[in-house]
Structures are given as structure tokens and as C-alpha cells.
XYZ file of C-alpha atoms in Angstrom:
456
model
C 81.098 58.693 95.292
C 82.319 55.458 96.815
C 82.030 54.724 100.515
C 85.455 55.502 101.995
C 84.966 52.694 104.511
C 84.954 50.224 101.605
C 88.289 51.647 100.470
C 89.672 51.321 103.976
C 88.536 47.732 104.494
C 88.590 46.217 100.975
C 91.034 48.330 98.977
C 92.515 45.469 96.945
C 89.101 44.443 95.594
C 88.143 48.053 94.827
C 91.397 48.591 92.914
C 90.712 45.410 90.906
C 87.141 46.437 90.033
C 88.221 49.931 89.030
C 90.941 48.461 86.800
C 88.185 46.671 84.873
C 86.759 50.113 84.163
C 90.141 51.315 82.913
C 90.684 53.448 86.021
C 93.989 53.331 87.868
C 93.398 54.001 91.536
C 96.196 55.942 93.335
C 96.596 53.323 96.060
C 99.996 54.536 97.289
C 98.761 58.119 97.672
C 95.574 56.950 99.369
C 97.441 54.724 101.829
C 99.871 57.527 102.644
C 97.039 59.983 103.300
C 95.181 57.409 105.362
C 98.237 56.797 107.532
C 98.586 60.548 108.115
C 94.873 60.825 108.864
C 95.020 58.098 111.504
C 98.061 59.679 113.168
C 96.543 63.151 113.175
C 93.149 61.907 114.309
C 94.737 60.081 117.243
C 96.852 63.141 118.078
C 93.795 65.422 117.893
C 91.807 63.179 120.230
C 94.701 63.039 122.678
C 95.055 66.820 122.662
C 91.323 67.293 123.168
C 91.326 64.902 126.091
C 94.426 66.530 127.651
C 92.988 70.036 127.237
C 89.724 69.001 128.870
C 91.552 67.366 131.753
C 93.807 70.365 132.350
C 90.851 72.744 132.055
C 89.132 70.890 134.880
C 92.219 71.433 137.038
C 91.784 75.202 136.820
C 88.579 75.249 138.840
C 89.965 72.863 141.441
C 93.173 74.896 141.791
C 91.277 78.153 142.160
C 89.106 76.544 144.836
C 92.238 75.710 146.784
C 93.562 79.237 146.288
C 96.483 78.101 144.147
C 98.194 80.063 141.382
C 96.750 78.873 138.042
C 99.077 80.811 135.720
C 101.045 77.709 134.697
C 97.862 75.716 134.114
C 96.362 78.489 131.973
C 99.556 78.632 129.933
C 99.399 74.891 129.371
C 95.757 75.154 128.259
C 96.731 77.882 125.783
C 99.572 75.786 124.423
C 97.295 72.766 124.087
C 94.715 74.917 122.286
C 97.364 76.090 119.811
C 98.567 72.530 119.204
C 94.996 71.324 118.793
C 94.186 74.081 116.308
C 97.254 73.205 114.260
C 96.480 69.471 114.338
C 92.856 70.088 113.325
C 93.985 72.267 110.409
C 96.370 69.533 109.229
C 93.628 66.926 109.609
C 91.247 69.047 107.540
C 93.856 69.284 104.782
C 94.233 65.501 104.760
C 90.447 65.018 104.683
C 90.228 67.458 101.763
C 92.917 65.535 99.854
C 91.071 62.254 100.483
C 87.808 63.855 99.342
C 89.499 65.014 96.135
C 90.540 61.422 95.393
C 87.018 60.151 96.089
C 85.456 62.699 93.739
C 87.665 61.466 90.874
C 86.809 57.763 91.263
C 84.058 56.247 89.051
C 81.404 53.910 90.395
C 82.103 50.211 90.825
C 80.530 47.944 88.172
C 77.708 45.633 89.174
C 78.517 41.920 89.119
C 76.259 41.425 86.072
C 78.202 43.920 83.922
C 80.327 42.195 81.258
C 84.046 42.852 81.466
C 85.595 44.584 78.465
C 88.093 47.135 77.250
C 86.030 49.050 74.664
C 82.545 49.434 73.179
C 83.317 46.391 71.025
C 82.804 44.313 74.175
C 79.251 45.543 74.795
C 76.679 42.745 74.572
C 73.390 42.750 72.736
C 70.435 41.911 74.974
C 67.509 42.044 72.518
C 66.204 43.547 69.285
C 62.822 44.925 68.326
C 61.472 45.520 64.831
C 62.864 44.763 61.394
C 64.781 47.410 59.432
C 62.859 48.575 56.373
C 63.988 47.521 52.883
C 64.104 50.485 50.516
C 63.569 50.271 46.759
C 65.301 53.592 46.159
C 68.575 55.259 47.118
C 68.413 56.106 50.800
C 69.261 59.676 51.792
C 70.546 60.771 55.182
C 68.604 63.095 57.477
C 70.575 66.169 56.454
C 69.731 65.755 52.763
C 66.080 65.092 53.570
C 65.731 68.090 55.905
C 67.513 70.442 53.531
C 65.500 69.263 50.516
C 62.341 70.235 52.411
C 63.879 73.618 53.218
C 63.274 72.878 56.915
C 66.896 72.375 58.021
C 69.394 75.222 57.684
C 72.900 74.576 59.036
C 74.568 77.602 57.347
C 72.146 79.912 59.167
C 72.893 78.161 62.460
C 76.634 78.591 61.889
C 76.050 82.308 61.234
C 74.048 82.608 64.451
C 76.162 80.519 66.808
C 78.896 78.521 65.068
C 79.450 74.873 64.290
C 77.380 72.099 65.862
C 74.183 74.084 66.125
C 71.065 73.643 64.003
C 68.150 75.716 62.772
C 64.864 73.927 62.104
C 61.801 75.639 60.687
C 58.327 74.812 59.440
C 57.219 71.200 59.443
C 60.491 69.915 60.905
C 60.278 72.270 63.895
C 56.690 71.149 64.382
C 57.718 67.495 64.219
C 60.487 68.142 66.750
C 57.975 69.718 69.149
C 55.464 66.935 68.538
C 58.035 64.313 69.507
C 58.749 65.984 72.836
C 55.051 66.333 73.656
C 54.369 62.733 72.676
C 57.199 61.487 74.882
C 56.102 63.540 77.894
C 52.478 62.450 77.554
C 53.464 58.793 77.307
C 55.719 58.899 80.365
C 53.304 60.873 82.541
C 50.050 59.193 81.503
C 51.226 55.615 80.980
C 54.438 55.190 82.983
C 53.665 57.117 86.152
C 56.262 59.921 85.986
C 55.670 63.402 87.366
C 56.517 66.109 84.854
C 58.886 68.833 86.050
C 59.987 72.159 84.657
C 63.553 72.686 85.835
C 66.247 75.411 85.702
C 68.566 75.250 82.718
C 71.352 76.828 84.782
C 72.642 75.009 87.858
C 75.366 75.576 90.428
C 78.510 73.521 90.869
C 77.102 71.693 93.893
C 74.364 70.215 91.705
C 76.878 69.030 89.097
C 79.103 67.635 91.818
C 76.124 65.730 93.185
C 75.465 63.847 89.948
C 79.139 63.367 89.069
C 79.842 65.839 86.262
C 82.156 67.864 88.502
C 85.003 68.023 89.114
C 86.151 65.422 86.584
C 84.243 66.550 83.486
C 84.337 70.336 83.788
C 85.723 70.725 80.246
C 82.540 69.181 78.837
C 80.357 71.867 80.415
C 79.407 75.392 79.405
C 80.282 77.591 82.383
C 78.492 80.927 82.781
C 80.213 83.583 84.938
C 77.731 84.888 87.455
C 77.722 88.451 88.793
C 76.429 89.364 92.235
C 75.289 92.896 92.980
C 75.841 94.182 96.500
C 73.349 96.428 98.253
C 74.315 100.104 98.194
C 73.836 100.132 101.973
C 77.035 98.105 102.290
C 79.167 100.596 100.344
C 81.614 102.963 101.958
C 80.544 106.575 101.986
C 83.937 107.500 100.532
C 83.538 105.229 97.504
C 85.523 106.528 94.541
C 85.181 103.632 92.078
C 83.620 104.348 88.708
C 80.308 102.533 88.404
C 80.656 99.413 86.269
C 84.445 99.167 86.554
C 86.139 95.932 87.726
C 86.815 97.575 91.088
C 83.218 98.670 91.559
C 81.821 96.841 94.663
C 78.422 96.839 92.976
C 79.891 94.518 90.347
C 81.458 91.619 92.272
C 82.170 88.188 90.720
C 80.297 85.384 92.441
C 82.502 82.579 93.757
C 80.262 79.885 92.350
C 79.529 80.283 88.643
C 76.515 78.684 87.027
C 76.581 76.018 84.307
C 74.205 75.201 81.462
C 72.759 71.764 82.125
C 74.267 68.895 80.095
C 71.124 66.864 80.842
C 67.964 67.237 82.934
C 69.337 64.379 85.045
C 71.258 67.045 86.991
C 68.383 69.218 88.262
C 65.925 66.314 88.533
C 68.210 64.113 90.638
C 69.339 67.016 92.816
C 65.756 67.656 93.889
C 66.419 65.141 96.690
C 69.859 66.519 97.602
C 70.311 67.040 101.363
C 66.907 65.543 102.057
C 65.606 62.557 103.989
C 62.670 61.073 102.090
C 59.845 59.220 103.806
C 59.821 55.501 102.987
C 56.212 55.643 101.807
C 57.137 58.331 99.239
C 59.292 55.896 97.262
C 59.704 55.405 94.378
C 59.920 58.978 93.085
C 59.713 59.264 89.293
C 60.407 62.522 87.438
C 60.458 63.422 83.753
C 61.372 66.699 82.056
C 61.856 68.059 78.555
C 64.836 70.407 78.383
C 67.545 71.586 76.061
C 70.945 70.080 76.883
C 74.250 71.869 76.412
C 77.554 70.051 75.911
C 80.894 71.315 74.711
C 81.694 67.854 73.266
C 85.333 68.326 74.260
C 87.562 65.789 72.544
C 84.907 64.610 70.069
C 85.917 66.673 67.065
C 85.748 64.739 63.822
C 82.948 62.478 65.113
C 79.453 62.943 63.685
C 80.121 66.516 62.681
C 77.501 66.311 59.927
C 73.904 66.767 60.967
C 72.012 66.413 64.219
C 73.773 63.455 65.839
C 76.288 65.381 67.968
C 75.347 68.970 68.792
C 76.320 71.569 71.375
C 72.600 72.132 71.994
C 69.943 69.447 71.718
C 66.633 68.529 73.334
C 65.969 65.498 75.463
C 63.162 64.055 77.538
C 64.812 62.705 80.672
C 63.618 59.986 83.047
C 64.814 59.874 86.671
C 63.854 57.435 89.401
C 64.713 57.695 93.109
C 64.153 54.305 94.719
C 64.716 51.943 97.637
C 68.105 50.181 97.253
C 66.464 46.753 97.123
C 64.367 47.808 94.134
C 66.926 49.620 91.972
C 67.726 46.812 89.527
C 64.059 46.073 89.024
C 63.643 49.820 88.439
C 66.461 49.770 85.851
C 64.615 47.173 83.785
C 61.391 49.186 84.117
C 62.989 52.505 83.148
C 64.709 50.935 80.128
C 61.358 49.487 79.083
C 59.754 52.921 79.291
C 62.331 54.327 76.867
C 61.857 51.325 74.562
C 58.098 51.867 74.516
C 58.572 55.233 72.783
C 60.463 53.583 69.920
C 57.888 50.820 69.682
C 55.043 53.311 69.407
C 57.007 55.148 66.714
C 57.668 51.824 64.921
C 61.419 52.392 64.876
C 63.646 49.285 64.935
C 66.183 49.212 67.761
C 68.398 47.004 69.853
C 69.348 47.050 73.550
C 72.983 46.689 74.582
C 74.403 46.146 78.058
C 77.598 48.175 78.317
C 80.848 46.549 79.381
C 82.946 47.754 82.306
C 85.134 50.062 80.188
C 82.282 51.779 78.318
C 80.000 52.835 81.165
C 79.533 56.415 82.302
C 81.316 57.724 85.387
C 78.396 57.418 87.842
C 76.858 54.185 86.547
C 77.021 50.756 88.152
C 75.160 49.247 85.174
C 73.956 50.758 81.890
C 71.749 49.694 79.010
C 72.164 51.583 75.735
C 69.226 51.631 73.342
C 70.373 51.978 69.742
C 67.967 52.912 66.948
C 68.394 51.792 63.336
C 69.579 54.515 60.931
C 69.208 53.391 57.293
C 71.652 55.950 55.851
C 74.400 54.586 58.084
C 73.225 50.946 57.914
C 73.900 50.843 61.614
C 72.302 51.039 65.047
C 73.135 54.291 66.853
C 72.649 55.226 70.501
C 69.441 57.069 71.292
C 69.202 56.428 75.025
C 71.398 55.355 77.943
C 69.614 53.991 81.017
C 71.730 53.646 84.146
C 71.504 52.519 87.748
C 73.906 54.614 89.813
C 73.079 52.759 93.043
C 74.145 54.969 96.014
C 76.990 56.676 94.113
C 75.158 59.952 93.437
C 73.128 59.800 96.646
C 76.313 59.709 98.732
C 77.622 62.810 96.950
C 74.260 64.544 97.433
C 73.502 63.149 100.909
C 70.129 62.031 99.560
C 68.588 59.599 102.015
C 65.344 57.954 103.135
C 64.141 56.548 106.427
C 64.294 52.788 106.132
C 61.984 50.236 107.712
C 63.712 50.764 111.082
C 63.365 54.534 110.859
C 67.075 55.095 110.287
C 68.474 57.290 107.473
C 69.871 55.262 104.563
C 71.232 56.312 101.167
C 68.821 56.171 98.241
C 69.536 54.637 94.844
C 69.224 56.878 91.765
C 68.546 55.953 88.144
C 68.337 57.980 84.958
C 67.795 57.512 81.255
C 66.820 59.315 78.072
C 63.246 58.810 77.131
C 64.363 59.877 74.452
C 66.891 62.219 72.874
C 64.517 64.278 70.715
C 66.976 65.228 67.967
C 68.217 61.692 67.428
C 64.637 60.420 67.370
C 63.929 63.023 64.705
C 66.931 61.745 62.724
C 65.577 58.194 62.954
C 62.140 59.262 61.713
C 63.569 61.244 58.797
C 65.622 58.291 57.619
C 63.203 55.441 58.365
C 60.032 57.164 57.079
C 61.441 58.776 53.916
C 59.684 58.159 50.611
C 60.906 57.828 47.028
C 59.250 61.123 45.996
C 61.242 63.028 48.633
C 58.347 63.290 51.072
C 58.279 62.122 54.691
C 55.523 59.999 56.203
C 54.526 60.959 59.758
C 54.290 58.033 62.216
C 50.649 57.446 63.116
C 51.182 58.085 66.818
C 52.500 61.587 66.067
C 49.775 62.688 63.651
C 47.462 64.046 66.399
C 50.354 66.245 67.563
C 50.874 67.462 63.979
C 47.359 68.789 63.473
C 46.412 65.660 61.567
C 49.270 65.881 59.041
C 50.334 62.486 57.763
C 53.068 63.659 55.409
C 55.639 66.419 54.889
C 56.491 67.251 51.278
C 59.771 68.368 49.727
C 60.446 71.873 48.520
C 59.416 72.214 44.848
C 62.355 71.465 42.595
C 63.964 69.045 45.058
């Protein structure tokens, strides 16, 4: 969330920067609400001051033996006016808050301006794509030929955009996650966390998924059971019916996490962190759940775009002066996984129009997929500056001992399913087998190859 004081003092510049992101800021509505807020705030302060002054007159009048009926009536009237003004002011503040929650972060000055992903800029490449002397197959054909990947069964179990992996492929998937976690905890200094897969709306609001992106989430209705001690003795509801007080809908439903960024970053919500505790670095391996609203027709074949997928997430909570140095470090940690796996990739800096809602600057890491003859995203690493921290009220005590907003960063280190896709396609062999990258062989019980199903 942006600082409302910046909107109040530098609105024209904010509107211009947001336009570069393709966001049209409702300046007229904001200015109108701000004018009402100022008027009501002034009126509220005047009423408070008048009520206090008149209230003091009551004691003095009583001391002189005077009739205070008129003064008491005036105090009551002032109290009513004040209550009404405060209610109107709260409505205005709520409307302003709603606008703030819909506004994306401002782009950093180093972010290239652009109108689409075509304007993203390549920063560097690593590795050389392999030259194949046989017809390259995509990851779906490879997995199915080994009898390790079964999409029809997944459709029967859950529907489209789910997958079922068995045998060697399931083992390889697990090995990747373990390898990533070990690398980040043992070599990069992250603390591993096991986090809830269901979170409340406040957590999603803190990291920016709510309220704007609710349609992309899987919402789970939550039921709250009331103690029988609170029931009326004359209760006549049938147990389990909608009217049964034992079966009361909770106001705040839970949501399946779209990424471990949500629970990991919200660990510091409503906290003031000691300066010496910074930086804080968390990693977690979790499933991620996304409805992929509006993405139908894109990557519907295979493991690229799923409703459920696994990811190893990296989160850093840092001092504001160190956040851009931390962004380079975090991106490097994600790159190191691909280097160890010997997978060619490139790093792109996203333009203003292609960044995520909460990001001030983002690097995308794209891995080479031979079957597509293209680089495809496997990780996004972002610096959100104070945008999420302001929503979460996540702060630290600075060098002067005063509370100050933290900066938050996150990135995939990596998306496990897409890494599996890259290995299937880059390490395939002419005989239909799959070579296991050397760094993963200890996690595979020493296996260096997976063979195809006989007859394939």
C-alpha cells in the first residue's frame, strides 16, 4: 500500500508513475474524498474542543449554584453532532482505504518503461542450450512414455489442470524440493519454515492478493462451532440445520495459499523487529493453489500452468537501505539452483507494465525448454520495498530507536514443477530414457537414469 501522505503531497507524480504501470488512478474521486475528509476532520476537532469547553462550564456553574440544564442540553447536542461527524469521517476514511488497497506499487527508477512483456529487458544469460541429434519430445510425452505421468487419472480425481505423478517422476519431484531446500538453508543462510496452507484474509491483504485478486484464489468456507453453554435452554433447531447455532458461518473464510510468500511474509505482521535481527531470511516448500482465472487457453497441456503445484519460496525481510542489494542476492540464490542443475537460463528485468501488483522491481528467471525452443519463466524475484510492510504494519526499530517500515522481498527458488519440466526436456535421451542431473543423484538413491516403459 502506498503512503497516503505521498498522494496528498505529490499526487501528479504518483498518477504519472501509475500510468506507466497501466493503472489509471481515480484522481477526481480521491480529491473529492480528501476535501470531505479535511472538512469533517476540522468540524470534528471543533466539536471536540467546544464540547470540552462547555463540559468545563458545568462544574463552574454548579459551584456557583447556577442551573446547568441548558449547559447539559448543549453538551448532549454537541455529543450527538460529534458522533455523527465521526461516523461520516470513518466512512470517508474507509473509502480512501479502499482506493489505497486497489493501487499497485510505484516502479523503481531503474525499471524500464513499457506497455507489455515485449518491453522486458534481458540482463544476462547462463549456459548454452543443448543441441539434440534426435527429435525432441515435450515433457508430457516423456513422462507418459515412462508411465510416470497420468493426466487422465488426475482429471478423474479433480478435473483439468491437475496432475498425477508416480514412480520415478514422483521421486524426482521430491528430490528437487529437498535439493532446493538444502541449498538455500545450508549455503544461502535461509531458515526453513513449515507454514499453514490455509490463511485468513488479513494475511492475503497484507501481501497484496486481496482485495484486488480474489478471483485468483481458492476460498474455503469456514465453520465455527459455538459452545453449548451459550445456547438457549429453549433451543428448538434441528442439529446440523442452517439455523442451528452450533453451525454458524465464520465471517472470515480461509483461503488456500497461492504461494508461501503469504504466510512467510506475514510472520512479521503487526510486529516491531529489533534492528540487530535484520535481515530475516525464510524459505519453505509448499503446494500452491491458484484458480488461474482468465488464463484459459494458455499452457493447458502439461505441468506449466496448474491449479496445484509445488514451489520452494524465498522471503527476505530487510532494512530499507539494503533492499536492492538483497534483491540481487535473492535473485542469485534462485539462479544458483539452475546452475547446479546445469539448466540454461536467462534473467529479465520486467518493464513497468509487466510487474506484479506489489513489486517495485522484479527480475524474472526464464529456463530454456527445448520442446518450445524458448525461455520460460521459472522464478520471479521482487523487491516490494515498504508496500507490503505498510499493509501489514511490519516495522523495525531504526538506528534512533524509532519504528520504521521494513522492506520485503520474495522469489521462487524455484517452482518445482517447472524445474521438473526443464529437466525432462533438457536431459532426455534418444532411447527414451532420462538422465538424472548429478547434483540430484544422491537424493534419488544413486539413480543416474530413468528408463521408459517397455514398448515406448
